[in-house]
PDB file of C-alpha atoms in Angstrom:
ATOM      1  CA  MET I 228     -56.651   9.798  36.562  1.00  0.00           C
ATOM      2  CA  CYS I 229     -53.378   9.036  35.093  1.00  0.00           C
ATOM      3  CA  GLU I 230     -53.439   7.295  31.491  1.00  0.00           C
ATOM      4  CA  MET I 231     -50.837   4.612  31.033  1.00  0.00           C
ATOM      5  CA  SER I 232     -50.259   2.194  28.149  1.00  0.00           C
ATOM      6  CA  ILE I 233     -49.983  -1.587  28.984  1.00  0.00           C
ATOM      7  CA  ALA I 234     -46.218  -1.401  27.991  1.00  0.00           C
ATOM      8  CA  GLN I 235     -45.681   1.635  30.354  1.00  0.00           C
ATOM      9  CA  ILE I 236     -47.391  -0.502  33.312  1.00  0.00           C
ATOM     10  CA  PHE I 237     -45.177  -3.420  32.460  1.00  0.00           C
ATOM     11  CA  SER I 238     -41.991  -1.390  32.393  1.00  0.00           C
ATOM     12  CA  THR I 239     -42.656   0.096  35.859  1.00  0.00           C
ATOM     13  CA  ALA I 240     -43.829  -3.276  37.356  1.00  0.00           C
ATOM     14  CA  TRP I 241     -40.931  -5.293  35.701  1.00  0.00           C
ATOM     15  CA  PRO I 242     -37.761  -4.342  33.996  1.00  0.00           C
ATOM     16  CA  SER I 243     -38.406  -5.674  30.771  1.00  0.00           C
ATOM     17  CA  ILE I 244     -41.155  -7.344  28.870  1.00  0.00           C
ATOM     18  CA  GLY I 245     -38.956 -10.266  28.375  1.00  0.00           C
ATOM     19  CA  SER I 246     -39.118 -11.102  32.101  1.00  0.00           C
ATOM     20  CA  VAL I 247     -42.756 -11.285  31.909  1.00  0.00           C
ATOM     21  CA  VAL I 248     -42.720 -13.785  29.068  1.00  0.00           C
ATOM     22  CA  SER I 249     -39.871 -15.807  31.006  1.00  0.00           C
ATOM     23  CA  ILE I 250     -42.039 -15.878  34.227  1.00  0.00           C
ATOM     24  CA  ALA I 251     -44.960 -17.195  32.366  1.00  0.00           C
ATOM     25  CA  THR I 252     -42.697 -19.756  30.390  1.00  0.00           C
ATOM     26  CA  ASN I 253     -41.426 -21.005  33.691  1.00  0.00           C
ATOM     27  CA  LEU I 254     -44.718 -21.354  35.238  1.00  0.00           C
ATOM     28  CA  ASN I 255     -45.956 -23.214  32.286  1.00  0.00           C
ATOM     29  CA  ARG I 256     -42.786 -25.366  32.330  1.00  0.00           C
ATOM     30  CA  ILE I 257     -43.327 -26.180  36.271  1.00  0.00           C
ATOM     31  CA  ALA I 258     -46.970 -27.025  35.457  1.00  0.00           C
ATOM     32  CA  TRP I 259     -45.823 -29.602  33.009  1.00  0.00           C
ATOM     33  CA  GLY I 260     -43.152 -31.254  35.287  1.00  0.00           C
ATOM     34  CA  ARG I 261     -40.206 -29.900  33.602  1.00  0.00           C
ATOM     35  CA  ARG I 262     -37.416 -27.588  35.073  1.00  0.00           C
ATOM     36  CA  PRO I 263     -37.626 -23.926  34.884  1.00  0.00           C
ATOM     37  CA  LEU I 264     -35.243 -22.057  32.574  1.00  0.00           C
ATOM     38  CA  THR I 265     -32.557 -19.932  34.207  1.00  0.00           C
ATOM     39  CA  LYS I 266     -29.982 -17.477  32.684  1.00  0.00           C
ATOM     40  CA  ARG I 267     -27.216 -20.190  33.045  1.00  0.00           C
ATOM     41  CA  THR I 268     -29.491 -22.862  31.126  1.00  0.00           C
ATOM     42  CA  LEU I 269     -30.389 -20.282  28.480  1.00  0.00           C
ATOM     43  CA  SER I 270     -26.742 -19.077  27.950  1.00  0.00           C
ATOM     44  CA  ALA I 271     -25.375 -22.860  27.822  1.00  0.00           C
ATOM     45  CA  GLY I 272     -28.028 -23.633  24.714  1.00  0.00           C
ATOM     46  CA  PHE I 273     -30.613 -25.668  26.893  1.00  0.00           C
ATOM     47  CA  GLY I 274     -34.169 -25.227  26.394  1.00  0.00           C
ATOM     48  CA  HIS I 275     -35.764 -22.417  24.201  1.00  0.00           C
ATOM     49  CA  ASP I 276     -34.528 -18.827  24.363  1.00  0.00           C
ATOM     50  CA  ILE I 277     -37.123 -16.467  23.405  1.00  0.00           C
ATOM     51  CA  ASN I 278     -34.667 -13.846  22.188  1.00  0.00           C
ATOM     52  CA  SER I 279     -32.854 -16.233  19.572  1.00  0.00           C
ATOM     53  CA  ARG I 280     -34.300 -18.282  16.537  1.00  0.00           C
ATOM     54  CA  HIS I 281     -31.605 -20.794  16.269  1.00  0.00           C
ATOM     55  CA  SER I 282     -30.141 -23.186  18.402  1.00  0.00           C
ATOM     56  CA  SER I 283     -26.470 -23.026  19.524  1.00  0.00           C
ATOM     57  CA  ALA I 284     -25.948 -26.612  18.314  1.00  0.00           C
ATOM     58  CA  PRO I 285     -23.660 -26.721  15.262  1.00  0.00           C
ATOM     59  CA  ARG I 286     -25.437 -28.315  12.176  1.00  0.00           C
ATOM     60  CA  PRO I 287     -23.779 -31.491  11.088  1.00  0.00           C
ATOM     61  CA  PRO I 288     -22.529 -31.611   7.494  1.00  0.00           C
ATOM     62  CA  VAL I 289     -24.077 -33.913   4.885  1.00  0.00           C
ATOM     63  CA  LEU I 290     -21.907 -36.713   4.218  1.00  0.00           C
ATOM     64  CA  LYS I 291     -21.907 -39.810   2.208  1.00  0.00           C
ATOM     65  CA  ALA I 292     -21.721 -43.179   3.640  1.00  0.00           C
ATOM     66  CA  ARG I 293     -18.377 -43.944   2.103  1.00  0.00           C
ATOM     67  CA  GLU I 294     -17.031 -40.629   3.802  1.00  0.00           C
ATOM     68  CA  ILE I 295     -18.423 -41.939   7.320  1.00  0.00           C
ATOM     69  CA  CYS I 296     -16.869 -45.501   6.848  1.00  0.00           C
ATOM     70  CA  ARG I 297     -13.577 -43.828   6.125  1.00  0.00           C
ATOM     71  CA  ILE I 298     -13.641 -41.963   9.137  1.00  0.00           C
ATOM     72  CA  LEU I 299     -14.780 -44.877  11.304  1.00  0.00           C
ATOM     73  CA  GLU I 300     -11.794 -46.872   9.933  1.00  0.00           C
ATOM     74  CA  SER I 301      -9.248 -44.043  10.764  1.00  0.00           C
ATOM     75  CA  LEU I 302     -10.611 -43.972  14.508  1.00  0.00           C
ATOM     76  CA  GLY I 303      -9.954 -47.822  14.661  1.00  0.00           C
ATOM     77  CA  PHE I 304     -13.163 -49.231  13.836  1.00  0.00           C
ATOM     78  CA  ALA I 305     -13.373 -52.472  11.965  1.00  0.00           C
ATOM     79  CA  PHE I 306     -16.025 -53.593   9.342  1.00  0.00           C
ATOM     80  CA  VAL I 307     -17.427 -56.654  10.888  1.00  0.00           C
ATOM     81  CA  ARG I 308     -20.377 -57.655   8.503  1.00  0.00           C
ATOM     82  CA  GLN I 309     -22.890 -56.223   6.135  1.00  0.00           C
ATOM     83  CA  ARG I 310     -26.750 -57.239   5.923  1.00  0.00           C
ATOM     84  CA  GLY I 311     -28.367 -55.578   2.817  1.00  0.00           C
ATOM     85  CA  SER I 312     -27.228 -52.197   2.621  1.00  0.00           C
ATOM     86  CA  HIS I 313     -26.093 -51.744   6.362  1.00  0.00           C
ATOM     87  CA  MET I 314     -22.525 -51.981   7.238  1.00  0.00           C
ATOM     88  CA  GLN I 315     -21.707 -52.715  10.721  1.00  0.00           C
ATOM     89  CA  TYR I 316     -18.457 -51.481  12.437  1.00  0.00           C
ATOM     90  CA  ARG I 317     -16.860 -52.659  15.627  1.00  0.00           C
ATOM     91  CA  HIS I 318     -14.235 -51.011  17.790  1.00  0.00           C
ATOM     92  CA  PRO I 319     -11.753 -53.271  19.782  1.00  0.00           C
ATOM     93  CA  ASP I 320     -13.091 -51.786  23.020  1.00  0.00           C
ATOM     94  CA  GLY I 321     -16.636 -52.858  22.257  1.00  0.00           C
ATOM     95  CA  ARG I 322     -18.189 -50.018  20.612  1.00  0.00           C
ATOM     96  CA  GLY I 323     -20.233 -50.435  17.632  1.00  0.00           C
ATOM     97  CA  THR I 324     -22.614 -48.717  15.062  1.00  0.00           C
ATOM     98  CA  THR I 325     -24.516 -49.319  11.889  1.00  0.00           C
ATOM     99  CA  VAL I 326     -23.988 -47.008   8.767  1.00  0.00           C
ATOM    100  CA  PRO I 327     -26.439 -47.393   5.904  1.00  0.00           C
ATOM    101  CA  ASN I 328     -24.772 -47.732   2.469  1.00  0.00           C
ATOM    102  CA  HIS I 329     -27.119 -46.662  -0.115  1.00  0.00           C
ATOM    103  CA  PRO I 330     -25.464 -45.655  -3.156  1.00  0.00           C
ATOM    104  CA  GLY I 331     -25.897 -42.105  -4.384  1.00  0.00           C
ATOM    105  CA  ARG I 332     -27.677 -40.984  -1.208  1.00  0.00           C
ATOM    106  CA  ASP I 333     -26.340 -38.801   1.684  1.00  0.00           C
ATOM    107  CA  VAL I 334     -26.691 -39.899   5.213  1.00  0.00           C
ATOM    108  CA  SER I 335     -29.114 -37.516   6.959  1.00  0.00           C
ATOM    109  CA  PRO I 336     -27.717 -35.195   9.880  1.00  0.00           C
ATOM    110  CA  VAL I 337     -29.997 -36.833  12.274  1.00  0.00           C
ATOM    111  CA  LEU I 338     -28.515 -40.309  11.592  1.00  0.00           C
ATOM    112  CA  LEU I 339     -24.921 -38.761  11.606  1.00  0.00           C
ATOM    113  CA  ARG I 340     -25.752 -37.567  15.154  1.00  0.00           C
ATOM    114  CA  GLN I 341     -26.990 -41.018  15.975  1.00  0.00           C
ATOM    115  CA  ILE I 342     -23.798 -42.738  14.644  1.00  0.00           C
ATOM    116  CA  VAL I 343     -21.545 -40.447  16.822  1.00  0.00           C
ATOM    117  CA  LYS I 344     -23.527 -40.839  19.780  1.00  0.00           C
ATOM    118  CA  ASP I 345     -23.279 -44.753  19.234  1.00  0.00           C
ATOM    119  CA  ILE I 346     -19.435 -44.511  19.217  1.00  0.00           C
ATOM    120  CA  SER I 347     -19.397 -42.262  22.307  1.00  0.00           C
ATOM    121  CA  MET I 348     -17.820 -39.227  20.617  1.00  0.00           C
ATOM    122  CA  THR I 349     -19.023 -35.744  19.985  1.00  0.00           C
ATOM    123  CA  LEU I 350     -19.666 -34.335  16.481  1.00  0.00           C
ATOM    124  CA  GLU I 351     -16.745 -32.120  16.589  1.00  0.00           C
ATOM    125  CA  GLU I 352     -14.296 -35.029  17.620  1.00  0.00           C
ATOM    126  CA  PHE I 353     -15.627 -37.119  14.959  1.00  0.00           C
ATOM    127  CA  LEU I 354     -15.493 -34.453  12.113  1.00  0.00           C
ATOM    128  CA  ARG I 355     -11.681 -33.566  13.080  1.00  0.00           C
ATOM    129  CA  GLN I 356     -10.653 -37.052  11.914  1.00  0.00           C
ATOM    130  CA  LYS I 357     -12.003 -36.144   8.423  1.00  0.00           C
TER     131      LYS I 357
END
């Protein structure tokens, strides 16, 4: 009787151990009603790639509210009103967003992404105006 390790069995049955994990991952995704991952979606940065620890999306910088307001004004947004510490900006085409203005505090990266999403831009386009 031939003695083979589990790794040798998997390597003969499948080209790499990673494909076994991918098959199991995709079966799990299908069972939960989600789309299976393909090489195309993994290379585009969608889903969870088991071979990388970090996502491909760039991390937004930490900015002060004053800097965000300056960028918005350079993009053509006008200060409309303020309620408490929340400043509202509107563009002539109808886009609008709210910027929290807490002195001495940074705007969180998550909130910066939401502000950029509100004005229908990408993070890169927004930061180019800086």
